[in-house]
N, CA, C and O atoms as a printed pandas DataFrame, in Angstrom:
     atom_number atom_name residue_name chain_id  residue_number  x_coord  y_coord  z_coord
0              1         N          MET        A               1 -130.200 -120.136 -125.460
1              2        CA          MET        A               1 -129.597 -121.152 -124.791
2              3         C          MET        A               1 -128.381 -121.303 -124.649
3              4         O          MET        A               1 -127.940 -122.326 -124.126
4              5         N          GLU        A               2 -127.492 -120.195 -125.139
5              6        CA          GLU        A               2 -126.665 -119.943 -124.882
6              7         C          GLU        A               2 -127.124 -118.956 -123.041
7              8         O          GLU        A               2 -126.854 -119.398 -121.924
8              9         N          ALA        A               3 -127.566 -118.129 -123.239
9             10        CA          ALA        A               3 -127.855 -116.984 -121.827
10            11         C          ALA        A               3 -127.803 -118.200 -120.892
11            12         O          ALA        A               3 -126.976 -118.311 -119.986
12            13         N          ALA        A               4 -128.621 -118.979 -121.142
13            14        CA          ALA        A               4 -129.203 -119.791 -120.010
14            15         C          ALA        A               4 -128.082 -120.951 -119.542
15            16         O          ALA        A               4 -128.299 -121.553 -118.491
16            17         N          ARG        A               5 -126.796 -121.284 -120.386
17            18        CA          ARG        A               5 -125.723 -122.085 -119.838
18            19         C          ARG        A               5 -124.440 -120.891 -119.190
19            20         O          ARG        A               5 -123.484 -121.310 -118.538
20            21         N          LYS        A               6 -124.615 -119.532 -119.474
21            22        CA          LYS        A               6 -124.075 -118.434 -118.728
22            23         C          LYS        A               6 -124.568 -117.882 -117.599
23            24         O          LYS        A               6 -124.072 -117.040 -116.851
24            25         N          ALA        A               7 -125.933 -118.636 -117.549
25            26        CA          ALA        A               7 -126.594 -118.191 -115.767
26            27         C          ALA        A               7 -125.863 -119.135 -114.977
27            28         O          ALA        A               7 -125.076 -118.946 -114.048
28            29         N          LEU        A               8 -126.350 -120.389 -115.624
29            30        CA          LEU        A               8 -126.051 -121.535 -114.972
30            31         C          LEU        A               8 -125.231 -121.497 -114.700
31            32         O          LEU        A               8 -125.336 -121.104 -113.538
32            33         N          VAL        A               9 -123.743 -121.696 -115.012
33            34        CA          VAL        A               9 -122.607 -121.547 -114.697
34            35         C          VAL        A               9 -122.337 -120.267 -113.681
35            36         O          VAL        A               9 -121.637 -120.491 -112.693
36            37         N          VAL        A              10 -123.022 -118.541 -113.943
37            38        CA          VAL        A              10 -122.754 -117.679 -113.021
38            39         C          VAL        A              10 -123.130 -118.395 -111.723
39            40         O          VAL        A              10 -122.507 -118.225 -110.674
40            41         N          VAL        A              11 -124.129 -119.162 -111.847
41            42        CA          VAL        A              11 -125.040 -119.626 -109.988
42            43         C          VAL        A              11 -124.170 -120.438 -109.649
43            44         O          VAL        A              11 -124.020 -120.784 -108.477
44            45         N          ALA        A              12 -123.410 -120.899 -110.697
45            46        CA          ALA        A              12 -122.258 -122.497 -109.839
46            47         C          ALA        A              12 -121.319 -122.000 -109.035
47            48         O          ALA        A              12 -120.785 -122.420 -108.008
48            49         N          VAL        A              13 -121.171 -120.706 -109.894
49            50        CA          VAL        A              13 -119.773 -120.131 -109.437
50            51         C          VAL        A              13 -120.253 -119.772 -108.379
51            52         O          VAL        A              13 -119.953 -120.653 -107.572
52            53         N          LEU        A              14 -120.775 -119.066 -107.925
53            54        CA          LEU        A              14 -121.321 -117.967 -107.218
54            55         C          LEU        A              14 -121.779 -119.062 -105.505
55            56         O          LEU        A              14 -121.331 -119.019 -104.359
56            57         N          GLY        A              15 -122.802 -119.879 -106.152
57            58        CA          GLY        A              15 -123.008 -121.136 -104.868
58            59         C          GLY        A              15 -121.632 -121.453 -104.513
59            60         O          GLY        A              15 -121.546 -121.496 -103.286
60            61         N          ALA        A              16 -120.454 -121.706 -105.119
61            62        CA          ALA        A              16 -119.580 -122.931 -105.075
62            63         C          ALA        A              16 -118.603 -122.157 -104.269
63            64         O          ALA        A              16 -117.737 -122.583 -103.505
64            65         N          GLY        A              17 -119.001 -120.572 -104.682
65            66        CA          GLY        A              17 -118.127 -118.967 -103.735
66            67         C          GLY        A              17 -118.800 -119.502 -102.158
67            68         O          GLY        A              17 -118.124 -119.842 -101.187
68            69         N          ALA        A              18 -120.452 -119.455 -102.249
69            70        CA          ALA        A              18 -120.515 -119.209 -101.535
70            71         C          ALA        A              18 -120.556 -120.647 -100.122
71            72         O          ALA        A              18 -120.597 -120.858  -98.910
72            73         N          GLY        A              19 -120.528 -120.985 -100.852
73            74        CA          GLY        A              19 -119.930 -122.751 -100.066
74            75         C          GLY        A              19 -118.072 -122.458  -99.233
75            76         O          GLY        A              19 -117.639 -122.628  -98.093
76            77         N          VAL        A              20 -117.559 -122.046 -100.314
77            78        CA          VAL        A              20 -116.376 -122.738  -99.333
78            79         C          VAL        A              20 -116.237 -121.231  -98.856
79            80         O          VAL        A              20 -115.094 -121.091  -98.422
80            81         N          GLY        A              21 -117.043 -119.911  -98.758
81            82        CA          GLY        A              21 -116.676 -118.348  -97.861
82            83         C          GLY        A              21 -117.502 -119.377  -96.239
83            84         O          GLY        A              21 -117.302 -119.223  -95.034
84            85         N          SER        A              22 -118.112 -120.036  -96.742
85            86        CA          SER        A              22 -119.272 -121.007  -95.326
86            87         C          SER        A              22 -117.978 -121.184  -94.594
87            88         O          SER        A              22 -117.241 -120.431  -93.958
88            89         N          ILE        A              23 -117.967 -122.534  -94.936
89            90        CA          ILE        A              23 -116.603 -122.861  -94.563
90            91         C          ILE        A              23 -115.352 -122.327  -93.977
91            92         O          ILE        A              23 -115.009 -122.505  -92.808
92            93         N          LEU        A              24 -114.865 -121.835  -94.635
93            94        CA          LEU        A              24 -113.774 -120.346  -94.274
94            95         C          LEU        A              24 -114.417 -120.400  -92.880
95            96         O          LEU        A              24 -114.239 -121.068  -91.861
96            97         N          PHE        A              25 -115.305 -119.337  -93.299
97            98        CA          PHE        A              25 -116.338 -118.589  -91.730
98            99         C          PHE        A              25 -116.681 -119.713  -90.524
99           100         O          PHE        A              25 -116.613 -119.130  -89.442
100          101         N          ALA        A              26 -116.880 -120.528  -90.426
101          102        CA          ALA        A              26 -117.112 -121.818  -89.808
102          103         C          ALA        A              26 -115.374 -122.149  -89.230
103          104         O          ALA        A              26 -114.885 -121.946  -88.119
104          105         N          LEU        A              27 -115.048 -122.449  -89.885
105          106        CA          LEU        A              27 -113.272 -122.784  -89.027
106          107         C          LEU        A              27 -112.620 -121.485  -88.492
107          108         O          LEU        A              27 -112.157 -121.661  -87.365
108          109         N          VAL        A              28 -112.473 -120.404  -88.908
109          110        CA          VAL        A              28 -112.213 -119.059  -88.402
110          111         C          VAL        A              28 -112.829 -118.843  -87.236
111          112         O          VAL        A              28 -112.093 -118.985  -86.259
112          113         N          THR        A              29 -113.704 -118.610  -87.061
113          114        CA          THR        A              29 -114.602 -117.851  -85.949
114          115         C          THR        A              29 -114.601 -118.945  -84.831
115          116         O          THR        A              29 -114.783 -120.162  -84.867
116          117         N          PRO        A              30 -114.353 -118.144  -83.921
117          118        CA          PRO        A              30 -113.975 -118.736  -82.378
118          119         C          PRO        A              30 -114.682 -118.942  -82.168
119          120         O          PRO        A              30 -115.702 -118.429  -82.627
120          121         N          GLY        A              31 -114.634 -120.234  -80.957
121          122        CA          GLY        A              31 -116.054 -120.971  -80.535
122          123         C          GLY        A              31 -115.599 -120.470  -78.830
123          124         O          GLY        A              31 -114.620 -120.257  -78.116
124          125         N          GLU        A              32 -117.191 -120.478  -78.828
125          126        CA          GLU        A              32 -117.721 -120.032  -76.927
126          127         C          GLU        A              32 -116.554 -120.152  -76.287
127          128         O          GLU        A              32 -115.981 -119.099  -76.008
128          129         N          LEU        A              33 -116.106 -121.056  -76.013
129          130        CA          LEU        A              33 -114.717 -121.439  -74.713
130          131         C          LEU        A              33 -113.649 -120.026  -75.313
131          132         O          LEU        A              33 -113.061 -119.214  -74.599
132          133         N          LYS        A              34 -113.661 -120.081  -76.595
133          134        CA          LYS        A              34 -112.138 -119.150  -77.167
134          135         C          LYS        A              34 -112.779 -117.813  -76.823
135          136         O          LYS        A              34 -111.893 -117.181  -76.248
136          137         N          LYS        A              35 -113.554 -117.290  -76.871
137          138        CA          LYS        A              35 -114.431 -116.512  -77.112
138          139         C          LYS        A              35 -114.563 -115.293  -75.238
139          140         O          LYS        A              35 -114.542 -114.141  -74.806
140          141         N          GLN        A              36 -114.716 -117.024  -74.775
141          142        CA          GLN        A              36 -114.633 -116.256  -73.327
142          143         C          GLN        A              36 -113.346 -115.799  -72.453
143          144         O          GLN        A              36 -113.108 -114.907  -71.639
144          145         N          SER        A              37 -112.521 -117.059  -73.150
145          146        CA          SER        A              37 -110.846 -116.561  -73.293
146          147         C          SER        A              37 -110.136 -115.160  -73.626
147          148         O          SER        A              37 -109.202 -114.549  -73.106
148          149         N          MET        A              38 -110.780 -114.975  -74.456
149          150        CA          MET        A              38 -110.171 -113.744  -75.248
150          151         C          MET        A              38 -111.245 -112.657  -74.407
151          152         O          MET        A              38 -111.297 -111.711  -75.193
152          153         N          LEU        A              39 -111.896 -112.393  -73.531
153          154        CA          LEU        A              39 -112.804 -111.812  -72.907
154          155         C          LEU        A              39 -112.409 -110.991  -71.603
155          156         O          LEU        A              39 -112.695 -109.917  -71.074
156          157         N          GLN        A              40 -111.272 -112.524  -71.294
157          158        CA          GLN        A              40 -110.653 -112.559  -69.892
158          159         C          GLN        A              40 -109.418 -111.944  -70.259
159          160         O          GLN        A              40 -109.033 -111.093  -69.457
160          161         N          GLU        A              41 -108.786 -112.118  -71.126
161          162        CA          GLU        A              41 -107.665 -111.596  -71.157
162          163         C          GLU        A              41 -107.566 -110.027  -71.783
163          164         O          GLU        A              41 -106.438 -109.544  -71.688
164          165         N          MET        A              42 -108.506 -109.238  -72.358
165          166        CA          MET        A              42 -108.791 -107.659  -72.071
166          167         C          MET        A              42 -108.035 -107.158  -71.187
167          168         O          MET        A              42 -108.038 -107.674  -70.070
168          169         N          PRO        A              43 -107.151 -105.963  -71.477
169          170        CA          PRO        A              43 -106.577 -105.138  -71.256
170          171         C          PRO        A              43 -107.898 -104.302  -69.475
171          172         O          PRO        A              43 -107.614 -103.947  -68.331
172          173         N          GLU        A              44 -109.027 -104.361  -70.159
173          174        CA          GLU        A              44 -109.735 -103.668  -69.236
174          175         C          GLU        A              44 -110.169 -104.065  -67.756
175          176         O          GLU        A              44 -110.308 -103.399  -66.730
176          177         N          ARG        A              45 -110.385 -105.892  -68.163
177          178        CA          ARG        A              45 -110.273 -107.027  -66.249
178          179         C          ARG        A              45 -108.953 -107.194  -66.129
179          180         O          ARG        A              45 -108.703 -108.205  -65.473
180          181         N          ASP        A              46 -107.953 -106.584  -66.513
181          182        CA          ASP        A              46 -106.690 -107.186  -65.765
182          183         C          ASP        A              46 -106.733 -105.379  -64.493
183          184         O          ASP        A              46 -106.961 -104.297  -65.035
184          185         N          SER        A              47 -106.572 -105.430  -63.495
185          186        CA          SER        A              47 -106.402 -103.587  -62.622
186          187         C          SER        A              47 -104.955 -103.396  -62.559
187          188         O          SER        A              47 -104.296 -102.573  -61.924
188          189         N          ARG        A              48 -104.655 -104.183  -63.229
189          190        CA          ARG        A              48 -103.141 -104.215  -63.475
190          191         C          ARG        A              48 -102.554 -103.238  -64.212
191          192         O          ARG        A              48 -101.645 -102.460  -63.921
192          193         N          ARG        A              49 -103.267 -103.394  -65.326
193          194        CA          ARG        A              49 -103.786 -102.439  -66.897
194          195         C          ARG        A              49 -104.629 -101.679  -66.848
195          196         O          ARG        A              49 -104.667 -100.720  -67.618
196          197         N          ARG        A              50 -105.259 -101.833  -66.209
197          198        CA          ARG        A              50 -106.128 -100.603  -66.282
198          199         C          ARG        A              50 -105.740  -99.041  -65.340
199          200         O          ARG        A              50 -105.789  -97.830  -65.556
200          201         N          ASP        A              51 -105.295 -100.089  -64.057
201          202        CA          ASP        A              51 -104.611  -98.914  -63.293
202          203         C          ASP        A              51 -103.655  -97.706  -64.006
203          204         O          ASP        A              51 -103.650  -96.478  -63.930
204          205         N          GLU        A              52 -102.535  -99.102  -65.024
205          206        CA          GLU        A              52 -101.562  -98.170  -66.022
206          207         C          GLU        A              52 -102.842  -97.225  -66.691
207          208         O          GLU        A              52 -102.863  -96.013  -66.479
208          209         N          ALA        A              53 -103.722  -97.782  -67.377
209          210        CA          ALA        A              53 -104.012  -96.510  -68.437
210          211         C          ALA        A              53 -104.781  -95.858  -67.897
211          212         O          ALA        A              53 -105.404  -95.119  -68.660
212          213         N          ILE        A              54 -105.188  -95.751  -66.260
213          214        CA          ILE        A              54 -106.212  -94.703  -66.262
214          215         C          ILE        A              54 -105.075  -94.271  -65.560
215          216         O          ILE        A              54 -105.507  -94.403  -64.415
216          217         N          ARG        A              55 -103.645  -93.745  -65.395
217          218        CA          ARG        A              55 -102.490  -93.325  -64.601
218          219         C          ARG        A              55 -101.977  -92.807  -66.115
219          220         O          ARG        A              55 -101.768  -91.598  -66.211
220          221         N          THR        A              56 -101.848  -93.299  -66.818
221          222        CA          THR        A              56 -101.501  -93.101  -68.339
222          223         C          THR        A              56 -102.537  -91.257  -68.614
223          224         O          THR        A              56 -102.228  -90.080  -68.428
224          225         N          LYS        A              57 -103.523  -91.823  -69.015
225          226        CA          LYS        A              57 -104.683  -90.989  -68.924
226          227         C          LYS        A              57 -104.521  -89.621  -68.202
227          228         O          LYS        A              57 -104.369  -88.508  -68.705
228          229         N          GLU        A              58 -104.600  -90.037  -66.713
229          230        CA          GLU        A              58 -103.877  -88.773  -66.090
230          231         C          GLU        A              58 -102.741  -87.836  -66.376
231          232         O          GLU        A              58 -102.664  -86.626  -66.166
232          233         N          LEU        A              59 -102.072  -88.483  -66.786
233          234        CA          LEU        A              59 -100.347  -88.030  -67.101
234          235         C          LEU        A              59 -100.440  -86.858  -68.645
235          236         O          LEU        A              59  -99.594  -86.016  -68.947
236          237         N          VAL        A              60 -101.617  -87.145  -69.328
237          238        CA          VAL        A              60 -101.497  -87.522  -70.746
238          239         C          VAL        A              60 -102.566  -86.205  -70.403
239          240         O          VAL        A              60 -102.334  -85.539  -71.412
240          241         N          MET        A              61 -103.215  -85.692  -69.912
241          242        CA          MET        A              61 -104.446  -84.176  -69.341
242          243         C          MET        A              61 -103.465  -83.853  -68.978
243          244         O          MET        A              61 -102.854  -83.101  -69.737
244          245         N          ALA        A              62 -102.888  -84.179  -67.843
245          246        CA          ALA        A              62 -101.767  -82.702  -66.788
246          247         C          ALA        A              62 -100.821  -82.108  -67.982
247          248         O          ALA        A              62 -100.713  -80.894  -68.158
248          249         N          THR        A              63 -100.217  -82.979  -68.701
249          250        CA          THR        A              63  -99.779  -81.865  -69.910
250          251         C          THR        A              63 -100.357  -81.241  -70.623
251          252         O          THR        A              63 -100.136  -80.031  -70.610
252          253         N          LEU        A              64 -101.606  -81.927  -71.800
253          254        CA          LEU        A              64 -101.991  -81.096  -72.023
254          255         C          LEU        A              64 -102.916  -79.521  -71.098
255          256         O          LEU        A              64 -103.274  -78.556  -71.774
256          257         N          LYS        A              65 -103.087  -79.556  -69.971
257          258        CA          LYS        A              65 -103.518  -79.335  -69.048
258          259         C          LYS        A              65 -102.242  -77.877  -69.083
259          260         O          LYS        A              65 -102.315  -76.658  -69.236
260          261         N          ASP        A              66 -101.223  -78.814  -68.861
261          262        CA          ASP        A              66  -99.980  -77.514  -68.657
262          263         C          ASP        A              66  -99.190  -77.051  -69.999
263          264         O          ASP        A              66  -98.210  -76.319  -70.135
264          265         N          ALA        A              67  -99.941  -77.714  -70.883
265          266        CA          ALA        A              67  -99.494  -77.063  -72.571
266          267         C          ALA        A              67 -100.614  -75.778  -72.549
267          268         O          ALA        A              67 -100.093  -74.693  -72.807
268          269         N          ALA        A              68 -102.250  -75.742  -72.246
269          270        CA          ALA        A              68 -102.783  -75.154  -72.608
270          271         C          ALA        A              68 -102.282  -73.841  -71.445
271          272         O          ALA        A              68 -102.077  -72.778  -72.031
272          273         N          ALA        A              69 -102.123  -73.801  -70.318
273          274        CA          ALA        A              69 -101.409  -72.938  -69.661
274          275         C          ALA        A              69 -100.152  -72.234  -69.851
275          276         O          ALA        A              69  -99.749  -71.098  -69.601
276          277         N          THR        A              70  -99.661  -73.290  -70.378
277          278        CA          THR        A              70  -97.967  -72.109  -70.890
278          279         C          THR        A              70  -97.605  -72.099  -72.427
279          280         O          THR        A              70  -98.083  -72.788  -73.327
280          281         N          LYS        A              71  -96.693  -71.192  -72.474
281          282        CA          LYS        A              71  -95.771  -71.464  -73.519
282          283         C          LYS        A              71  -94.753  -72.438  -74.583
283          284         O          LYS        A              71  -94.364  -72.546  -75.747
284          285         N          GLU        A              72  -94.656  -73.090  -73.088
285          286        CA          GLU        A              72  -93.510  -74.128  -72.750
286          287         C          GLU        A              72  -94.385  -75.326  -73.998
287          288         O          GLU        A              72  -95.561  -75.687  -74.057
288          289         N          ASN        A              73  -92.873  -75.751  -75.075
289          290        CA          ASN        A              73  -93.503  -76.659  -76.041
290          291         C          ASN        A              73  -93.411  -77.916  -75.290
291          292         O          ASN        A              73  -92.228  -78.256  -75.260
292          293         N          VAL        A              74  -94.360  -78.965  -74.512
293          294        CA          VAL        A              74  -94.323  -80.136  -73.992
294          295         C          VAL        A              74  -94.330  -80.627  -75.343
295          296         O          VAL        A              74  -93.293  -81.290  -75.332
296          297         N          ALA        A              75  -94.683  -80.714  -76.198
297          298        CA          ALA        A              75  -94.380  -82.175  -77.244
298          299         C          ALA        A              75  -92.985  -82.797  -77.118
299          300         O          ALA        A              75  -92.737  -83.951  -77.467
300          301         N          TRP        A              76  -91.982  -81.839  -76.528
301          302        CA          TRP        A              76  -90.235  -82.334  -76.620
302          303         C          TRP        A              76  -89.728  -82.411  -75.951
303          304         O          TRP        A              76  -88.498  -82.399  -75.893
304          305         N          ARG        A              77  -90.654  -82.548  -74.998
305          306        CA          ARG        A              77  -90.461  -83.243  -73.354
306          307         C          ARG        A              77  -89.676  -84.510  -73.412
307          308         O          ARG        A              77  -90.120  -85.545  -73.909
308          309         N          ARG        A              78  -88.168  -84.354  -72.742
309          310        CA          ARG        A              78  -88.366  -85.733  -72.783
310          311         C          ARG        A              78  -88.621  -86.636  -71.838
311          312         O          ARG        A              78  -88.764  -87.831  -72.096
312          313         N          ASN        A              79  -88.715  -86.027  -70.405
313          314        CA          ASN        A              79  -89.295  -87.052  -69.126
314          315         C          ASN        A              79  -90.832  -86.746  -68.962
315          316         O          ASN        A              79  -91.129  -85.553  -68.888
316          317         N          TRP        A              80  -91.758  -87.596  -68.901
317          318        CA          TRP        A              80  -92.979  -86.861  -69.194
318          319         C          TRP        A              80  -93.369  -87.836  -67.857
319          320         O          TRP        A              80  -94.194  -88.749  -67.889
320          321         N          ARG        A              81  -92.650  -87.458  -66.787
321          322        CA          ARG        A              81  -93.165  -88.452  -65.456
322          323         C          ARG        A              81  -93.044  -87.273  -65.117
323          324         O          ARG        A              81  -93.848  -86.795  -64.317
324          325         N          VAL        A              82  -91.897  -86.435  -65.701
325          326        CA          VAL        A              82  -92.047  -84.929  -65.020
326          327         C          VAL        A              82  -92.291  -83.862  -65.232
327          328         O          VAL        A              82  -91.849  -83.290  -66.228
328          329         N          SER        A              83  -93.162  -83.218  -64.247
329          330        CA          SER        A              83  -94.097  -82.192  -64.765
330          331         C          SER        A              83  -92.791  -80.842  -65.523
331          332         O          SER        A              83  -91.585  -80.822  -65.277
332          333         N          GLY        A              84  -93.446  -80.011  -66.305
333          334        CA          GLY        A              84  -92.406  -78.630  -66.711
334          335         C          GLY        A              84  -91.569  -78.080  -65.147
335          336         O          GLY        A              84  -90.381  -78.000  -64.832
336          337         N          ASP        A              85  -92.528  -77.853  -64.612
337          338        CA          ASP        A              85  -91.627  -77.185  -62.918
338          339         C          ASP        A              85  -90.565  -78.034  -62.356
339          340         O          ASP        A              85  -89.990  -77.707  -61.319
340          341         N          GLY        A              86  -90.254  -79.219  -63.062
341          342        CA          GLY        A              86  -88.974  -80.062  -62.810
342          343         C          GLY        A              86  -89.835  -81.118  -61.402
343          344         O          GLY        A              86  -89.273  -82.158  -61.058
344          345         N          ARG        A              87  -91.133  -80.709  -60.740
345          346        CA          ARG        A              87  -92.217  -81.840  -59.809
346          347         C          ARG        A              87  -92.390  -83.605  -60.881
347          348         O          ARG        A              87  -92.309  -83.811  -62.091
348          349         N          SER        A              88  -92.634  -84.500  -59.755
349          350        CA          SER        A              88  -92.608  -85.388  -60.380
350          351         C          SER        A              88  -93.759  -85.665  -60.728
351          352         O          SER        A              88  -94.380  -85.685  -59.665
352          353         N          ALA        A              89  -94.588  -85.939  -61.697
353          354        CA          ALA        A              89  -95.865  -86.145  -62.648
354          355         C          ALA        A              89  -97.113  -87.182  -61.397
355          356         O          ALA        A              89  -98.227  -87.531  -61.787
């Protein structure tokens, strides 16, 4: 009898927790319109941000290639937009 009561209490608590979790999930998850607006705001959708990301990757790759080709410590370079020999990247 005592074991049945404990099992019933455990099931009731788990059921209540699942119900509260489901309600919170429904309240927190964004709707379809919100999802679409969030997707539109992603950096990959904005051409300026995409171009900036491409330029940044190009600068990083140029710096890595420079580091591989020379013994200069490129990690301490102050101006990342200027290559190691003084030319603008």
